[in-house]
Each structure stands twice: as C-alpha cells, then as structure tokens.
PDB file of C-alpha atoms in Angstrom:
ATOM      1  CA  GLN S   1       0.668  -8.971  -3.338  1.00 92.00           C
ATOM      2  CA  VAL S   2      -0.859  -6.009  -4.733  1.00 94.00           C
ATOM      3  CA  ALA S   3       2.339  -3.270  -4.004  1.00 94.00           C
ATOM      4  CA  GLU S   4       4.125  -5.211  -5.838  1.00 95.00           C
ATOM      5  CA  ILE S   5       2.119  -5.331  -8.992  1.00 96.00           C
ATOM      6  CA  ILE S   6       1.655  -1.590  -8.051  1.00 96.00           C
ATOM      7  CA  GLN S   7       5.500  -1.272  -8.537  1.00 96.00           C
ATOM      8  CA  TYR S   8       6.190  -3.667 -11.818  1.00 96.00           C
ATOM      9  CA  ALA S   9       3.902  -1.593 -13.363  1.00 97.00           C
ATOM     10  CA  LEU S  10       5.517   1.494 -12.008  1.00 97.00           C
ATOM     11  CA  ASP S  11       8.551  -0.133 -13.306  1.00 97.00           C
ATOM     12  CA  ALA S  12       7.248  -0.759 -16.814  1.00 97.00           C
ATOM     13  CA  THR S  13       5.486   2.341 -17.261  1.00 97.00           C
ATOM     14  CA  ARG S  14       7.813   5.264 -16.060  1.00 96.00           C
ATOM     15  CA  ALA S  15      10.063   6.231 -18.931  1.00 97.00           C
ATOM     16  CA  GLN S  16       6.759   6.533 -20.912  1.00 96.00           C
ATOM     17  CA  ALA S  17       5.919   9.175 -17.844  1.00 97.00           C
ATOM     18  CA  GLN S  18       9.447  11.067 -17.785  1.00 97.00           C
ATOM     19  CA  GLN S  19       9.208  11.480 -21.232  1.00 96.00           C
ATOM     20  CA  LYS S  20       5.540  13.281 -21.114  1.00 95.00           C
ATOM     21  CA  ASN S  21       6.745  14.977 -17.782  1.00 97.00           C
ATOM     22  CA  ILE S  22       4.386  13.324 -15.855  1.00 97.00           C
ATOM     23  CA  GLN S  23       3.428  12.726 -12.495  1.00 97.00           C
ATOM     24  CA  LEU S  24       2.367   8.899 -11.192  1.00 97.00           C
ATOM     25  CA  GLU S  25       0.989   9.690  -7.823  1.00 97.00           C
ATOM     26  CA  ILE S  26       0.277   6.976  -5.955  1.00 96.00           C
ATOM     27  CA  SER S  27      -2.189   6.590  -2.787  1.00 96.00           C
ATOM     28  CA  MET S  28      -2.142   3.266  -1.533  1.00 95.00           C
ATOM     29  CA  PRO S  29      -2.719   1.883   2.048  1.00 93.00           C
ATOM     30  CA  SER S  30      -1.414  -0.450   4.045  1.00 87.00           C
ATOM     31  CA  PRO S  31      -1.316  -3.266   5.190  1.00 89.00           C
ATOM     32  CA  LEU S  32      -3.584  -4.485   2.354  1.00 90.00           C
ATOM     33  CA  PRO S  33      -5.104  -8.017   2.060  1.00 91.00           C
ATOM     34  CA  ASN S  34      -3.558 -10.268  -0.631  1.00 91.00           C
ATOM     35  CA  VAL S  35      -5.421 -10.818  -3.380  1.00 94.00           C
ATOM     36  CA  TRP S  36      -6.054 -13.942  -5.833  1.00 91.00           C
ATOM     37  CA  VAL S  37      -4.772 -13.284  -8.362  1.00 94.00           C
ATOM     38  CA  ASP S  38      -2.545 -14.233 -11.503  1.00 94.00           C
ATOM     39  CA  ARG S  39       0.210 -11.882 -10.706  1.00 94.00           C
ATOM     40  CA  GLU S  40       1.893 -11.536 -13.851  1.00 95.00           C
ATOM     41  CA  LYS S  41      -1.684 -11.041 -16.337  1.00 96.00           C
ATOM     42  CA  THR S  42      -2.236  -8.359 -13.279  1.00 97.00           C
ATOM     43  CA  ALA S  43       0.280  -6.581 -13.261  1.00 97.00           C
ATOM     44  CA  TRP S  44       0.407  -6.627 -17.136  1.00 97.00           C
ATOM     45  CA  VAL S  45      -2.715  -5.513 -16.672  1.00 98.00           C
ATOM     46  CA  MET S  46      -2.058  -2.782 -14.596  1.00 98.00           C
ATOM     47  CA  VAL S  47       1.067  -1.631 -17.135  1.00 98.00           C
ATOM     48  CA  ASN S  48      -1.327  -1.401 -19.533  1.00 96.00           C
ATOM     49  CA  LEU S  49      -3.924   1.082 -18.172  1.00 97.00           C
ATOM     50  CA  ILE S  50      -0.911   3.026 -17.006  1.00 98.00           C
ATOM     51  CA  SER S  51       0.296   3.546 -20.387  1.00 95.00           C
ATOM     52  CA  ASN S  52      -3.193   4.116 -22.106  1.00 94.00           C
ATOM     53  CA  ALA S  53      -3.652   6.722 -19.912  1.00 96.00           C
ATOM     54  CA  LEU S  54      -0.350   8.104 -19.890  1.00 96.00           C
ATOM     55  CA  ARG S  55      -0.821   8.213 -24.849  1.00 92.00           C
ATOM     56  CA  TYR S  56      -4.246  10.049 -23.346  1.00 91.00           C
ATOM     57  CA  SER S  57      -2.888  11.991 -21.303  1.00 94.00           C
ATOM     58  CA  PRO S  58      -0.988  16.167 -21.667  1.00 94.00           C
ATOM     59  CA  LEU S  59       2.108  16.818 -20.749  1.00 95.00           C
ATOM     60  CA  GLN S  60       2.822  18.009 -17.453  1.00 95.00           C
ATOM     61  CA  SER S  61      -0.022  16.436 -15.946  1.00 96.00           C
ATOM     62  CA  THR S  62      -0.472  14.146 -13.024  1.00 97.00           C
ATOM     63  CA  ILE S  63      -2.024  10.405 -13.240  1.00 98.00           C
ATOM     64  CA  HIS S  64      -3.207   9.063 -10.148  1.00 98.00           C
ATOM     65  CA  ILE S  65      -2.969   5.228  -8.712  1.00 98.00           C
ATOM     66  CA  SER S  66      -4.707   4.381  -5.889  1.00 97.00           C
ATOM     67  CA  VAL S  67      -5.741   1.252  -4.275  1.00 97.00           C
ATOM     68  CA  LYS S  68      -8.832   1.010  -1.911  1.00 96.00           C
ATOM     69  CA  GLU S  69     -10.198  -2.118   0.171  1.00 93.00           C
ATOM     70  CA  GLU S  70     -14.214  -2.148  -0.121  1.00 90.00           C
ATOM     71  CA  GLU S  71     -15.432  -5.752   1.659  1.00 86.00           C
ATOM     72  CA  LYS S  72     -13.497  -9.053   0.095  1.00 88.00           C
ATOM     73  CA  ASP S  73     -12.029  -7.318  -2.657  1.00 95.00           C
ATOM     74  CA  ILE S  74      -9.344  -4.217  -3.596  1.00 97.00           C
ATOM     75  CA  ARG S  75     -10.124  -1.727  -5.996  1.00 97.00           C
ATOM     76  CA  LEU S  76      -6.995  -0.400  -8.456  1.00 98.00           C
ATOM     77  CA  GLU S  77      -8.013   2.754 -10.355  1.00 98.00           C
ATOM     78  CA  VAL S  78      -6.162   4.896 -12.939  1.00 98.00           C
ATOM     79  CA  SER S  79      -6.883   8.108 -12.932  1.00 98.00           C
ATOM     80  CA  ASP S  80      -6.071  10.220 -15.757  1.00 97.00           C
ATOM     81  CA  GLN S  81      -6.387  14.393 -16.668  1.00 95.00           C
ATOM     82  CA  GLY S  82      -7.404  12.769 -20.559  1.00 92.00           C
ATOM     83  CA  PRO S  83      -9.982  13.696 -23.476  1.00 92.00           C
ATOM     84  CA  GLY S  84     -12.356  11.828 -21.840  1.00 93.00           C
ATOM     85  CA  ILE S  85     -15.147   9.311 -23.652  1.00 92.00           C
ATOM     86  CA  ALA S  86     -17.458  10.070 -24.736  1.00 92.00           C
ATOM     87  CA  ALA S  87     -20.827   8.869 -23.047  1.00 93.00           C
ATOM     88  CA  ASP S  88     -22.024   6.274 -26.646  1.00 93.00           C
ATOM     89  CA  TYR S  89     -18.452   4.327 -26.528  1.00 92.00           C
ATOM     90  CA  ILE S  90     -18.660   3.262 -23.128  1.00 93.00           C
ATOM     91  CA  PRO S  91     -20.531   0.469 -23.583  1.00 92.00           C
ATOM     92  CA  ARG S  92     -17.513  -0.733 -26.154  1.00 91.00           C
ATOM     93  CA  ILE S  93     -15.003   0.761 -24.491  1.00 93.00           C
ATOM     94  CA  PHE S  94     -14.117  -2.962 -23.937  1.00 93.00           C
ATOM     95  CA  GLU S  95     -15.065  -4.956 -26.904  1.00 90.00           C
ATOM     96  CA  ARG S  96     -11.897  -6.648 -29.154  1.00 90.00           C
ATOM     97  CA  TYR S  97     -10.612  -4.222 -32.299  1.00 81.00           C
ATOM     98  CA  PHE S  98     -12.712  -0.844 -30.867  1.00 83.00           C
ATOM     99  CA  ARG S  99     -10.927   2.561 -30.806  1.00 81.00           C
ATOM    100  CA  VAL S 100     -12.869   6.163 -30.600  1.00 80.00           C
ATOM    101  CA  PRO S 101     -13.329   7.311 -33.755  1.00 74.00           C
ATOM    102  CA  GLY S 102     -11.182  10.991 -34.011  1.00 71.00           C
ATOM    103  CA  THR S 103      -8.223   9.122 -31.508  1.00 72.00           C
ATOM    104  CA  ASN S 104      -5.044  10.061 -33.046  1.00 65.00           C
ATOM    105  CA  THR S 105      -3.260   8.098 -30.989  1.00 67.00           C
ATOM    106  CA  GLU S 106      -1.469   4.103 -32.274  1.00 67.00           C
ATOM    107  CA  GLY S 107      -3.158   1.415 -31.258  1.00 68.00           C
ATOM    108  CA  SER S 108      -5.071  -1.925 -32.364  1.00 70.00           C
ATOM    109  CA  GLY S 109      -7.616  -1.512 -29.613  1.00 78.00           C
ATOM    110  CA  LEU S 110      -6.917  -4.917 -28.012  1.00 88.00           C
ATOM    111  CA  GLY S 111      -5.346  -3.745 -25.368  1.00 92.00           C
ATOM    112  CA  LEU S 112      -8.892  -3.398 -22.650  1.00 95.00           C
ATOM    113  CA  ALA S 113     -10.502  -6.068 -23.757  1.00 95.00           C
ATOM    114  CA  ILE S 114      -7.142  -8.509 -23.564  1.00 96.00           C
ATOM    115  CA  SER S 115      -7.411  -6.452 -20.350  1.00 96.00           C
ATOM    116  CA  LYS S 116     -11.392  -7.880 -19.624  1.00 97.00           C
ATOM    117  CA  ASP S 117     -10.075 -10.904 -20.120  1.00 96.00           C
ATOM    118  CA  PHE S 118      -7.300 -11.315 -18.114  1.00 96.00           C
ATOM    119  CA  ILE S 119      -9.507  -9.846 -15.270  1.00 97.00           C
ATOM    120  CA  GLU S 120     -12.865 -11.487 -15.828  1.00 96.00           C
ATOM    121  CA  ALA S 121     -10.482 -14.830 -16.126  1.00 95.00           C
ATOM    122  CA  GLN S 122      -9.717 -14.820 -12.095  1.00 95.00           C
ATOM    123  CA  GLY S 123     -12.979 -13.973 -10.413  1.00 94.00           C
ATOM    124  CA  GLY S 124     -12.978  -9.549 -11.077  1.00 96.00           C
ATOM    125  CA  LYS S 125     -14.248  -6.880 -12.896  1.00 97.00           C
ATOM    126  CA  ILE S 126     -12.940  -4.429 -14.491  1.00 98.00           C
ATOM    127  CA  GLY S 127     -14.899  -0.814 -15.999  1.00 97.00           C
ATOM    128  CA  VAL S 128     -14.566   2.714 -16.835  1.00 97.00           C
ATOM    129  CA  ILE S 129     -16.278   6.112 -15.635  1.00 97.00           C
ATOM    130  CA  SER S 130     -14.998   9.326 -18.034  1.00 96.00           C
ATOM    131  CA  THR S 131     -16.449  12.951 -18.558  1.00 93.00           C
ATOM    132  CA  PRO S 132     -15.358  14.325 -21.595  1.00 92.00           C
ATOM    133  CA  GLU S 133     -13.157  16.996 -21.520  1.00 91.00           C
ATOM    134  CA  LYS S 134     -11.978  15.807 -17.807  1.00 93.00           C
ATOM    135  CA  GLY S 135     -10.439  12.236 -17.644  1.00 95.00           C
ATOM    136  CA  SER S 136     -11.428   9.036 -17.321  1.00 97.00           C
ATOM    137  CA  THR S 137     -11.000   5.867 -13.915  1.00 98.00           C
ATOM    138  CA  PHE S 138     -10.338   3.559 -15.267  1.00 98.00           C
ATOM    139  CA  TYR S 139     -11.039   0.688 -12.583  1.00 98.00           C
ATOM    140  CA  ILE S 140     -10.474  -3.614 -11.315  1.00 98.00           C
ATOM    141  CA  THR S 141     -11.102  -4.924  -8.693  1.00 97.00           C
ATOM    142  CA  LEU S 142      -9.572  -7.949  -7.661  1.00 96.00           C
ATOM    143  CA  LYS S 143     -10.496 -10.932  -5.132  1.00 94.00           C
ATOM    144  CA  THR S 144      -8.702 -11.258  -1.369  1.00 91.00           C
ATOM    145  CA  GLU S 145     -10.447 -14.144  -1.299  1.00 76.00           C
ATOM    146  CA  ASN S 146     -10.564 -17.592  -3.475  1.00 71.00           C
ATOM    147  CA  PRO S 147     -12.666 -17.125  -6.117  1.00 63.00           C
TER     148      PRO S 147
END
C-alpha cells in the first residue's frame, strides 16, 4: 500500500525536517490501489528523495509530498523550494557519482542512481522537473498492475 511506503519515509525523515524547521506537507487521495513494488526498496527511494529535498531546502520552508493516480500508475512527487537544478545538469542527475557542480552539501552522488535502478527494475519511472532558484520536483511512477 502506498500509504505505508509514505508513512515509513515520513517517519525516517521527521527528525531531519524538525532540525531545519521544515514542514512536510502530504497530499494523498484515499483510497488508492495497491502498487506492485518491493516495499523496502521503494520506501528507501522515498526516504532518499525526501532527504535530498531536506538537504537542499532553506530553513523554515515546506516540502510537498503528493500522491496522484494516473490511469494504471501511481505517481509520487517530492517538491522542494531549494536552489533547483540547471537544465544542463538534468540529463546527468541520475548518473552514478554525478554531483551538480558548486553543490556544497554532502553526498556520494549514488543515491539518485540507486533510486533509478530500484524503480526501473520494478517497471516504474523516475524523473525530475526543476527550475533554478525555484526548486525541484522529483517523481516516481509505480505500476498498479503486475508489470
């Protein structure tokens, strides 16, 4: 169930959000169909996306986590108010060890690459929409039917 995956990710990132006084706002319709995923790996991906959003978001901002039903898929989105990603770097953001030049935060550059592997192995998709100085929305789509 999608709600279980979201709840796990929220529980895992709550302390990090509180340290920066960042609100985690959730929008999720109910009921939702179940998704055909590995619960642990998908929850790890959501924790990674929320952690990244927290890392790049300014103090006292809001991160929006939304769940939407799209035909035979469920789309999960994590939107932040961080610095955004320049268009030149978007095609490379899911490559192993890639880090946007000039980024001052910690990280190995593996989280998004591993997330991509996990999601695509389950028949899903992962992507990002970003505008410099306005923020980013990372999204994953998951199948509601056996792929």
